[in-house]
Short mmCIF file of C-alpha atoms and ligand atoms in Angstrom, two decimals:
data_model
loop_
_atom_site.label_atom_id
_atom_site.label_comp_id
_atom_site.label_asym_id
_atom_site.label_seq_id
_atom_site.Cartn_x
_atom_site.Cartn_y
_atom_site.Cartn_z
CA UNK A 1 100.69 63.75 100.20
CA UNK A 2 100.73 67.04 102.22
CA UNK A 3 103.77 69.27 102.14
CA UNK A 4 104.11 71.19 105.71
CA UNK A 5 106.14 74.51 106.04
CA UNK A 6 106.54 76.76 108.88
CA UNK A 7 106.52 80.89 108.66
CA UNK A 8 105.51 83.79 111.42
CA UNK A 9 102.55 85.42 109.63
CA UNK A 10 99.76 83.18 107.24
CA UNK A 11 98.45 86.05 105.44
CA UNK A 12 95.11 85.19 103.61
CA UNK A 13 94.83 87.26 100.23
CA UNK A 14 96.65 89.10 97.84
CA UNK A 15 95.47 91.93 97.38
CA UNK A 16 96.72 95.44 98.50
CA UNK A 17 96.59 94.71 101.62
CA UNK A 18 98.07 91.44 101.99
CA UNK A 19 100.57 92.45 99.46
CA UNK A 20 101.93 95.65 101.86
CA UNK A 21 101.90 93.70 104.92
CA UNK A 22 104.03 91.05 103.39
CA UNK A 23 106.41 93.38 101.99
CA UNK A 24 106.46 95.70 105.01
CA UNK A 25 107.26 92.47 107.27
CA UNK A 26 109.77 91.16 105.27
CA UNK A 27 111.58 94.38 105.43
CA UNK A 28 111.67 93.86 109.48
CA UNK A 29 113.02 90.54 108.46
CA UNK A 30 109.57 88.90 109.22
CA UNK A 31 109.17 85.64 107.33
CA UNK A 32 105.41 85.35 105.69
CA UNK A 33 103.62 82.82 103.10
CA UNK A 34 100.73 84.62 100.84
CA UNK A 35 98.27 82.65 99.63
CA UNK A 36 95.83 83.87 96.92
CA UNK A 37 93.04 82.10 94.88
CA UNK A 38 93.09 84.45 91.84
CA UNK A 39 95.90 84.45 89.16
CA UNK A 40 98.45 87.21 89.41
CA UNK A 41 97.57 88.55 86.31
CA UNK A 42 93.51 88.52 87.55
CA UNK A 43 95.04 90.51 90.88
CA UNK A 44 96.89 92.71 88.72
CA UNK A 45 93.94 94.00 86.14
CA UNK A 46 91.25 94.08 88.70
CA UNK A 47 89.92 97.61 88.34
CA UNK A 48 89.22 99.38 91.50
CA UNK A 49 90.73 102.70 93.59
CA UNK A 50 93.01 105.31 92.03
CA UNK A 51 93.24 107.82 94.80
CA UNK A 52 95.84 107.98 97.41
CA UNK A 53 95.91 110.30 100.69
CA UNK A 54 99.07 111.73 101.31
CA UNK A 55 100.14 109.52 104.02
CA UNK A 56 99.69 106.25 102.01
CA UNK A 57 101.73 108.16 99.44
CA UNK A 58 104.39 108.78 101.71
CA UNK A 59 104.04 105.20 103.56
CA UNK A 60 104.86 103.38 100.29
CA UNK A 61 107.35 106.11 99.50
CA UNK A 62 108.99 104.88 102.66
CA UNK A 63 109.26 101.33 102.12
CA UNK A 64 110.47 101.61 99.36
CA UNK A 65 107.74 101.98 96.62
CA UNK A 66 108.01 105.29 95.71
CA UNK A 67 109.66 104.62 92.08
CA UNK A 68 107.35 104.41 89.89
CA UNK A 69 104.70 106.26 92.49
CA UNK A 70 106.15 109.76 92.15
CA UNK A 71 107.00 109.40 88.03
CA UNK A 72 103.52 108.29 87.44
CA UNK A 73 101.56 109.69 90.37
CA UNK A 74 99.59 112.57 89.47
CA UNK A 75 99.30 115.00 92.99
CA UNK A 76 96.29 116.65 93.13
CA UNK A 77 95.51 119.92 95.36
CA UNK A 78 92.03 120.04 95.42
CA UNK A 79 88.31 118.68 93.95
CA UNK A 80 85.78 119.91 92.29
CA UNK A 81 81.87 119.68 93.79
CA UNK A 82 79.04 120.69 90.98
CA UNK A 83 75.93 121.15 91.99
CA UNK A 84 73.05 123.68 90.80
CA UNK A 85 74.54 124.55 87.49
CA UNK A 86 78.18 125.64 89.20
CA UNK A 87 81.36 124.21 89.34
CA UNK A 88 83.27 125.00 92.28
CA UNK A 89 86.90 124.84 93.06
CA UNK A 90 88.19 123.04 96.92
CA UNK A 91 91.42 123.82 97.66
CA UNK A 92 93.31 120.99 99.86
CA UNK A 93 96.85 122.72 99.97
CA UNK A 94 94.87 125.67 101.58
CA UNK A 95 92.37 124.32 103.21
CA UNK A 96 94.19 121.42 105.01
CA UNK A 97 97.74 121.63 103.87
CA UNK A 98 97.86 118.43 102.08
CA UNK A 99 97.46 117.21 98.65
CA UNK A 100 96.09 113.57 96.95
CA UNK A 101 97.73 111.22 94.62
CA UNK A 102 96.11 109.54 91.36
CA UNK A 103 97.94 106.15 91.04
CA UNK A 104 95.46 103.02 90.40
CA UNK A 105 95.46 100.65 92.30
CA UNK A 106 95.93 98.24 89.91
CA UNK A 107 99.86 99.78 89.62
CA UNK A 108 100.00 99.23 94.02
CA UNK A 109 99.38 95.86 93.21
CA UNK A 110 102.36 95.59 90.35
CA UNK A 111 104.80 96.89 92.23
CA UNK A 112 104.08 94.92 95.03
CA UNK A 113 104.15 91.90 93.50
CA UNK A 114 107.46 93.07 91.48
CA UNK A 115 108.91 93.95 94.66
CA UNK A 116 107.69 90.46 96.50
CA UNK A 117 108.99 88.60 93.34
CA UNK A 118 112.28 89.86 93.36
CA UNK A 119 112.62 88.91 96.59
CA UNK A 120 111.24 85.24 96.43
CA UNK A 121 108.75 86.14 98.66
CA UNK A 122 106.39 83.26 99.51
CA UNK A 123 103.60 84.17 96.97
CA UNK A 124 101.27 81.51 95.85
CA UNK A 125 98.84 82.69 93.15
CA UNK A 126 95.46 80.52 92.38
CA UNK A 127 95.22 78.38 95.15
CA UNK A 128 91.61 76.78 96.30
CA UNK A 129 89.90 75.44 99.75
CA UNK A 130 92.06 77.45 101.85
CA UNK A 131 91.05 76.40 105.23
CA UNK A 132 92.39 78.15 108.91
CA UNK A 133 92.26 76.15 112.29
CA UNK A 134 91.07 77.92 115.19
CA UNK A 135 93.16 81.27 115.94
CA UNK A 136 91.62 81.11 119.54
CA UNK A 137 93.39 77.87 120.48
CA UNK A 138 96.54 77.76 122.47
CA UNK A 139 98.92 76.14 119.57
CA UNK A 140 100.14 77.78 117.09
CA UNK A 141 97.55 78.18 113.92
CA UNK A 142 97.82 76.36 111.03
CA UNK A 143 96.75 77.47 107.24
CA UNK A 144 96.31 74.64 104.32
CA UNK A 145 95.47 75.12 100.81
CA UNK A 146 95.73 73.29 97.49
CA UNK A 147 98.39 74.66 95.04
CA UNK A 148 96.72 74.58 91.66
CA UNK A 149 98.81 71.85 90.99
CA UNK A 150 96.58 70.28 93.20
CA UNK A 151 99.16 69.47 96.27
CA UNK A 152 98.16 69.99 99.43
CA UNK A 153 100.23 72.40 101.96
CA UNK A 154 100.59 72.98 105.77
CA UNK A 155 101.64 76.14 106.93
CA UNK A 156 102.33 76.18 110.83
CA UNK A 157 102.23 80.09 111.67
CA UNK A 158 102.30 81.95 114.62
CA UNK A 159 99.90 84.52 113.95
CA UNK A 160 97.35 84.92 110.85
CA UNK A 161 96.10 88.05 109.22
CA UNK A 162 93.12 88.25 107.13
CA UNK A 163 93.45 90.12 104.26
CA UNK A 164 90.82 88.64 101.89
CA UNK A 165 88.57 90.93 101.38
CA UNK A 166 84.74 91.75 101.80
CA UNK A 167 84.36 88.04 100.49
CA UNK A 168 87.05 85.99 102.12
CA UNK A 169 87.23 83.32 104.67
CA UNK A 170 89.04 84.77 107.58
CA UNK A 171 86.17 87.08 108.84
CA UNK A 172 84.19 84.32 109.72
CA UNK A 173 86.66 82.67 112.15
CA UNK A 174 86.12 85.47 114.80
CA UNK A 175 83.39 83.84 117.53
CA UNK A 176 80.99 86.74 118.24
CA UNK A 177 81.63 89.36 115.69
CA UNK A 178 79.30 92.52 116.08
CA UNK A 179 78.50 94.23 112.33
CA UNK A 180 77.61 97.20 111.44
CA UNK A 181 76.18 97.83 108.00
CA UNK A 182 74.12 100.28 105.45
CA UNK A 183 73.12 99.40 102.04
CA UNK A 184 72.42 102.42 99.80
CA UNK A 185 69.45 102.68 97.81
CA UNK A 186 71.53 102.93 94.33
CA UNK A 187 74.41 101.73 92.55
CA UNK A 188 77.52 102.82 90.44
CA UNK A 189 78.42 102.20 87.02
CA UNK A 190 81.75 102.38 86.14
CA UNK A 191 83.77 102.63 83.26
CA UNK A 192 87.55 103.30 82.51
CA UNK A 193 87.91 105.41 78.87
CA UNK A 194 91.21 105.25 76.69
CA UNK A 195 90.72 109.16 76.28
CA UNK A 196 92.97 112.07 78.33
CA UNK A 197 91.09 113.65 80.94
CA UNK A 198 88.58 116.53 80.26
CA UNK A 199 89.83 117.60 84.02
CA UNK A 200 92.97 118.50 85.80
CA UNK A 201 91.02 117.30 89.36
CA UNK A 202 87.96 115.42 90.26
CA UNK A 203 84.51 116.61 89.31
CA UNK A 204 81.78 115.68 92.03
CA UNK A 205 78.89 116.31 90.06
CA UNK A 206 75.12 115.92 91.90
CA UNK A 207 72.60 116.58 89.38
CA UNK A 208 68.51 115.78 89.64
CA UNK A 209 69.47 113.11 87.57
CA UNK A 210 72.11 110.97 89.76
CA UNK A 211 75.72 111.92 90.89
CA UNK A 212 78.41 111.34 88.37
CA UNK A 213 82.25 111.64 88.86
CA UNK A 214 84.69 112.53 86.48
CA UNK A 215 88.26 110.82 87.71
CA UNK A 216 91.10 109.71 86.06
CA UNK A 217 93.95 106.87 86.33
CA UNK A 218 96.24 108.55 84.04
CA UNK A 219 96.93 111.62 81.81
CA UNK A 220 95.93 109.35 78.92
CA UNK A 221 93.02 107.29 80.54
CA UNK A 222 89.68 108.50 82.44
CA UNK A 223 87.61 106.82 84.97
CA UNK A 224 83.98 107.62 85.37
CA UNK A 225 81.12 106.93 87.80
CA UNK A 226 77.46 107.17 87.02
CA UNK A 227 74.49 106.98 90.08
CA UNK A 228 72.52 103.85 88.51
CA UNK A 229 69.64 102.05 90.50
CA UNK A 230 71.03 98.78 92.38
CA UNK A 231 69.41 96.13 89.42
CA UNK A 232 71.46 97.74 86.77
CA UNK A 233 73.18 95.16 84.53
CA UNK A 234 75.59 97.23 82.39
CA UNK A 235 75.18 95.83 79.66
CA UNK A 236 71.62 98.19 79.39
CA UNK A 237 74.35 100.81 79.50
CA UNK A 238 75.70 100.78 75.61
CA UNK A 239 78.76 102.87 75.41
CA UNK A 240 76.72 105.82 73.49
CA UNK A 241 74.20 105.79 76.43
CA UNK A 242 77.05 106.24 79.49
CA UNK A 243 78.65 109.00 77.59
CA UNK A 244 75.44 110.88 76.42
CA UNK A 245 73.98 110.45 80.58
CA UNK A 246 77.49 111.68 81.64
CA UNK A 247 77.43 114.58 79.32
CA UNK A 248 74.19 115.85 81.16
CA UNK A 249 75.55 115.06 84.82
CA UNK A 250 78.56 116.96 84.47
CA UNK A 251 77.84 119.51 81.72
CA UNK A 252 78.74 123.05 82.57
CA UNK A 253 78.98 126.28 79.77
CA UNK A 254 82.41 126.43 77.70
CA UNK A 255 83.38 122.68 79.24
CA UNK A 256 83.38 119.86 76.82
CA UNK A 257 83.56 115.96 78.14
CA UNK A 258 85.84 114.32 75.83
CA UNK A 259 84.44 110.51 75.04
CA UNK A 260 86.39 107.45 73.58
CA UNK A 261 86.47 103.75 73.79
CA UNK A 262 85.21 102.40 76.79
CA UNK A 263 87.82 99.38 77.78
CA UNK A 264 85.89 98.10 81.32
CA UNK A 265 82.66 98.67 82.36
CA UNK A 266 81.23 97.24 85.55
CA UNK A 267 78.51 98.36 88.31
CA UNK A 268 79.29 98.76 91.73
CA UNK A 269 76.95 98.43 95.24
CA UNK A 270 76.77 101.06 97.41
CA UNK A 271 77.34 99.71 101.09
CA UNK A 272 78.96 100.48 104.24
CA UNK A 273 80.37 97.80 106.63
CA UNK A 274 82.17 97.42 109.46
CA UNK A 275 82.81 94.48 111.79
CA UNK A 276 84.12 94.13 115.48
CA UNK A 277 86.73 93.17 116.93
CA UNK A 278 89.47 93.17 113.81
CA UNK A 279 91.30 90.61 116.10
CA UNK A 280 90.69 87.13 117.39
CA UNK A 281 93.43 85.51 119.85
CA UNK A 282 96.24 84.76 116.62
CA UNK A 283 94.26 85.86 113.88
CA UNK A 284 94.44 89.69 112.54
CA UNK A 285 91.67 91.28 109.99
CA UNK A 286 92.84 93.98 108.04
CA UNK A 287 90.94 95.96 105.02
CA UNK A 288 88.20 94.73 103.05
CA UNK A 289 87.90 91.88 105.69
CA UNK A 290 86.99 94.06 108.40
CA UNK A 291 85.23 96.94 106.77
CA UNK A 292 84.59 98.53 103.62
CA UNK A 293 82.81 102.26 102.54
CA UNK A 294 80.70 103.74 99.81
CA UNK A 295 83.66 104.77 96.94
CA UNK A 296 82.68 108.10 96.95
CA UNK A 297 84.83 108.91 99.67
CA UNK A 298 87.98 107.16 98.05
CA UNK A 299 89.04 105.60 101.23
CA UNK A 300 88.70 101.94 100.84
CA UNK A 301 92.27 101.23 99.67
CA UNK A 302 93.53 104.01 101.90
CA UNK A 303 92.09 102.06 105.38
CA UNK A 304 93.28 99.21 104.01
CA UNK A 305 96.89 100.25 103.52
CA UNK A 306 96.67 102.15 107.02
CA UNK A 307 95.45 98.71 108.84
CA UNK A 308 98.98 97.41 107.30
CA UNK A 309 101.03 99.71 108.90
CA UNK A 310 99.66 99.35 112.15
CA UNK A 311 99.40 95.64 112.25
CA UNK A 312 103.31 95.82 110.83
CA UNK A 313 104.07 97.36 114.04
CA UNK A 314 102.17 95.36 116.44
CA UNK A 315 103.17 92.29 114.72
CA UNK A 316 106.85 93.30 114.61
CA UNK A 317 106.72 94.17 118.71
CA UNK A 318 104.59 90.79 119.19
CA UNK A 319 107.10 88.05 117.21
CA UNK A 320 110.31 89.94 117.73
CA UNK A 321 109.96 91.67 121.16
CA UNK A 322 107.35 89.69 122.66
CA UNK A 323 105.63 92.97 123.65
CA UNK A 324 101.67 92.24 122.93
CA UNK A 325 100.80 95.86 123.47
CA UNK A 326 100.14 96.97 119.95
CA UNK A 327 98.60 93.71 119.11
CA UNK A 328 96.02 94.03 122.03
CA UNK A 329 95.74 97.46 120.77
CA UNK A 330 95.07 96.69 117.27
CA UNK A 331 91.68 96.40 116.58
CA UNK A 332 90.41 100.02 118.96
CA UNK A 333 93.29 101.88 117.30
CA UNK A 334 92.42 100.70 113.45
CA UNK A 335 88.55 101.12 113.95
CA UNK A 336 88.84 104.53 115.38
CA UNK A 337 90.13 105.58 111.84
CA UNK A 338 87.85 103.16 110.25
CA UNK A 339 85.04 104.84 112.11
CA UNK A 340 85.87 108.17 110.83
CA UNK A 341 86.56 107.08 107.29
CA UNK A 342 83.14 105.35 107.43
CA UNK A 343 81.35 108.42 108.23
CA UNK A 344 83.11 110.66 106.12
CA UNK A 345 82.38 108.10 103.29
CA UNK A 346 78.72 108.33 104.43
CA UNK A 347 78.34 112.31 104.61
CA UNK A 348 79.76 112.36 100.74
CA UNK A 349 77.84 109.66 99.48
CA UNK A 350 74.29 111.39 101.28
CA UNK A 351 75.42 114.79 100.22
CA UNK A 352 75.56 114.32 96.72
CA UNK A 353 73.37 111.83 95.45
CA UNK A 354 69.76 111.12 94.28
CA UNK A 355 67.49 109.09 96.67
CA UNK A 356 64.12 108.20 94.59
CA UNK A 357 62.46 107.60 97.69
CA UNK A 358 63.60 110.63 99.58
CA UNK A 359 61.23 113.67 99.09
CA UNK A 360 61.77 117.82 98.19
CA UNK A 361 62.72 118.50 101.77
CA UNK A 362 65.63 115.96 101.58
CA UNK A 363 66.84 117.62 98.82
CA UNK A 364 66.91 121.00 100.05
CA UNK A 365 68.86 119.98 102.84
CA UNK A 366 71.80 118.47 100.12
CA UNK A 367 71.65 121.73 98.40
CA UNK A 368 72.00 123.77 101.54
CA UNK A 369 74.94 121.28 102.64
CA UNK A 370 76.70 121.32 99.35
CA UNK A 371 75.99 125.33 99.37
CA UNK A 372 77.58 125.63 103.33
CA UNK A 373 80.77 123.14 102.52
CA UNK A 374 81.69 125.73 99.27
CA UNK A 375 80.56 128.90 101.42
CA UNK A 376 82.14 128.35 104.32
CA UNK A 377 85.98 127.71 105.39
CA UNK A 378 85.05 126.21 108.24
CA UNK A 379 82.95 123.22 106.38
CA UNK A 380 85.27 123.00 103.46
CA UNK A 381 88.32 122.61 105.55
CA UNK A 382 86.09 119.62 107.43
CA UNK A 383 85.70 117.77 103.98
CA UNK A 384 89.25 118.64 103.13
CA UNK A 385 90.73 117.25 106.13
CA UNK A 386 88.92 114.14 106.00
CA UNK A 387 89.36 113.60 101.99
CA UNK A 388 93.49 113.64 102.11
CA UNK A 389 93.53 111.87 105.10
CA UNK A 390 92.69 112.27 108.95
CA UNK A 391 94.88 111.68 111.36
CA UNK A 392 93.61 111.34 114.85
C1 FAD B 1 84.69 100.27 91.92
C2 FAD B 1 85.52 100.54 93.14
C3 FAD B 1 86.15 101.77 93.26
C4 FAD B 1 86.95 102.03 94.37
N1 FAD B 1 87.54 103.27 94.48
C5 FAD B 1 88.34 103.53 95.54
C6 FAD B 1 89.08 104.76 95.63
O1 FAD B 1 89.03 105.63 94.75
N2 FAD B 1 89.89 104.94 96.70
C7 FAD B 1 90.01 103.99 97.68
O2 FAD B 1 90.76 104.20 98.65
N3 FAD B 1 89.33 102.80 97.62
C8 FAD B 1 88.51 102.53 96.57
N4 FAD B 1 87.87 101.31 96.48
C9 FAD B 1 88.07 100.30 97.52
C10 FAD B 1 89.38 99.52 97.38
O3 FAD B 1 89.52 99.02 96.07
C11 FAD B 1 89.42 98.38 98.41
O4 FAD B 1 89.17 98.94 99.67
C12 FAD B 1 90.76 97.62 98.41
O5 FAD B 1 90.85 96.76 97.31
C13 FAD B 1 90.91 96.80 99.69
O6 FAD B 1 92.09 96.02 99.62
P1 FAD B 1 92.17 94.61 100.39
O7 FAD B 1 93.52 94.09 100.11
O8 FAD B 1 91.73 94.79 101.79
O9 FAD B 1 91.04 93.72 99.72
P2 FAD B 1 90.92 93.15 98.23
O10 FAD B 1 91.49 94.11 97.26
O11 FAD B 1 89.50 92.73 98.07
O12 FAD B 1 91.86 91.88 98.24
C14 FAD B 1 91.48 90.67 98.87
C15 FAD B 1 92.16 89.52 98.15
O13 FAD B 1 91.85 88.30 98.83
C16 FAD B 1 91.57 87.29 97.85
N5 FAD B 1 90.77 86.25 98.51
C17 FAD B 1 89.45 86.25 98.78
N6 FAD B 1 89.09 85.11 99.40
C18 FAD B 1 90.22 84.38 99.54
C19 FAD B 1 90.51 83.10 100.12
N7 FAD B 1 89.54 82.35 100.68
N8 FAD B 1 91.77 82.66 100.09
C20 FAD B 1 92.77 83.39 99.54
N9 FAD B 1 92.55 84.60 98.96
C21 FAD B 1 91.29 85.10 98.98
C22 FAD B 1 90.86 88.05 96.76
O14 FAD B 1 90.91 87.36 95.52
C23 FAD B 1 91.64 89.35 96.72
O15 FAD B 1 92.73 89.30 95.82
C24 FAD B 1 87.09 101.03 95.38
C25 FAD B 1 86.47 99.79 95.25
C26 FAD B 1 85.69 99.53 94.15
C27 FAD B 1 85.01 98.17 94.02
#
């Protein structure tokens, strides 16, 4: 038997992204159903961003989410970039006037689900064969899934917004999608350490050997990145081995890195992506669905959650005014960040790491950039502006 329902948005994917839109409809009394294949506690482990610009720290501050945010949040003012046997200090508040925000990911995704919870938000958690009819047709669209109790559901909706991911469904429904896409030539590992940070702020770290970053999720646990080639399997990587490699990267006189159990350990690909258009007729892509970037510019989450807010708005002028402005609107106004996000992410990720097949001339060139960006105010204010958050 199939049970049907009716709601204003489908929204494929729990993850940030489908968890903010959700939450910031519902607050514009905008009914939605979630639907999710992972289990919430899969969704609320999954290791993955930590750093917030300061306008995602003030949009969830805003709406509400701000709680546990600013007691656990760790604001940052600047980074550090190594290179050459230096360490050298970027100031943000001076440089750009803005600051950044350590909170994982993984605690975005708590709250939102808290907050969704509490408010018996449509929010169904391990679902399989989700399935979308065509968002180009003239009726309104309809979403079905299994529950994992096996029942089938029907979920008329007016519009749908894909929010699944690099890997989801929804990207696929959009006739005549142009892509965009670079694959990098290497790979991170990376582990998160139940040991305090050796750091207040981020290293960046490019050493002849491969890039490492020092980062952190909280004052009690570190995060750590290590350039690997792309057929690295981690488990090659025994705890002793990261530790001793990230040592070297990011060793500098009178600085000690301070090592301790390694509790996740994964390895990453490099890639930049972007597809176009973000909208088809009822159907609305937003973050990892529509684009993702190389983490070395820590601005995958931070698109994703900026998608949200503008598709809130469109979506919010589209059901409840009947205004399609902002929704015809959506997709040039979102990629025009995403575009500059994507290069930013590319410039960081080319500036400081090792390409085996690149020759001495290439790396001359990342030493002169890396040299320019801490020598001049001009080129550190570019990266700075960028890093905490660019607003057009
Ligand atoms: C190692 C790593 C480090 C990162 N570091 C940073 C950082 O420091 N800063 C930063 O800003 N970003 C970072 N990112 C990127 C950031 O994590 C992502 O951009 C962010 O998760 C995007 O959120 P999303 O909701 O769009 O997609 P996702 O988080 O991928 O969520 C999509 C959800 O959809 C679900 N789904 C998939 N298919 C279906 C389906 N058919 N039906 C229903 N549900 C489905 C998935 O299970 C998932 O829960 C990092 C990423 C990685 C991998």
């Amino acid at each position: 038997m199939t049970i049907r329902q009716r709601t204003q948005v489908g929204i494929v994917g729990a993850g940030p992204a489908g968890l903010l839109l959700s939450h910031l409809l519902a607050r514009r009394g905008i009914d939605s159903v979630v639907v999710e294949t992972r289990s919430r506690a899969y969704c609320e482990a999954r290791q993955r961003a930590g750093l917030l610009e300061a306008g995602t720290v003030q949009m969830l501050r805003d709406s509400g989410l701000g709680k546990r945010l600013d007691a656990e949040g760790l604001e940052h003012g600047g980074i550090y970039l190594q290179f050459a046997g230096d360490r050298h200090h970027l100031d943000f508040r001076d440089l750009a006037g803005r600051t950044v925000t350590i909170y994982a990911q993984t605690e975005i995704v708590k709250d939102l689900i808290t907050a969704r919870t509490a408010a018996d938000a449509k929010l169904e958690f391990e679902v399989t064969d989700v399935r979308v009819s065509d968002p180009g047709a003239q009726e309104p669209v309809v979403m079905s899934y299994r529950t994992k109790d096996g029942e089938r559901r029907e979920v008329t909706c007016d519009v749908i917004a894909g929010c699944d991911g690099f890997h989801g469904i929804t990207r696929g429904l959009v006739p005549g999608l142009a892509t965009y896409e670079r694959a990098y030539p290497y790979a991170w590992l990376a582990i998160t350490a139940d040991v305090p940070p050796s750091t207040d702020e981020l290293i960046y770290s490019r050493h002849p050997d491969g890039f490492a970053l020092h980062t952190m999720r909280s004052l009690r646990t570190s995060r750590l990145y290590l350039q690997v080639p792309v057929e690295t399997d981690s488990k090659d990587w025994p705890d002793d081995r990261i530790w001793t490699e990230l040592s070297k990267r990011l060793a500098l006189p009178g600085w000690t890195l301070e090592t301790g159990p390694v509790v996740d350990k994964s390895v990453t690909p490099m890639r930049s992506f972007v597809a176009a258009p973000m909208r088809h007729g009822r159907l609305f892509l937003a973050g990892d669905a529509a684009h993702i970037v190389p983490p070395t510019g820590a601005k995958g989450l931070n698109l994703a959650l900026a998608d949200v807010r503008l598709l809130t708005e469109a979506l919010d002028a589209l059901l409840t005014d009947r205004d399609s402005r902002l929704a015809d609107e959506y997709s040039d106004t979102a990629l025009r960040r995403v575009w500059r996000a994507t290069h930013f992410s590319w410039w960081m990720t080319s500036m400081l790491h090792v390409d085996s097949g690149a020759g001495p001339f290439d790396e001359r060139l990342q030493l002169s950039q890396l040299d320019y960006v801490i020598s001049s105010r001009a080129a550190a204010t570019t990266l700075a502006e960028n890093y905490t958050g660019y607003r057009f």
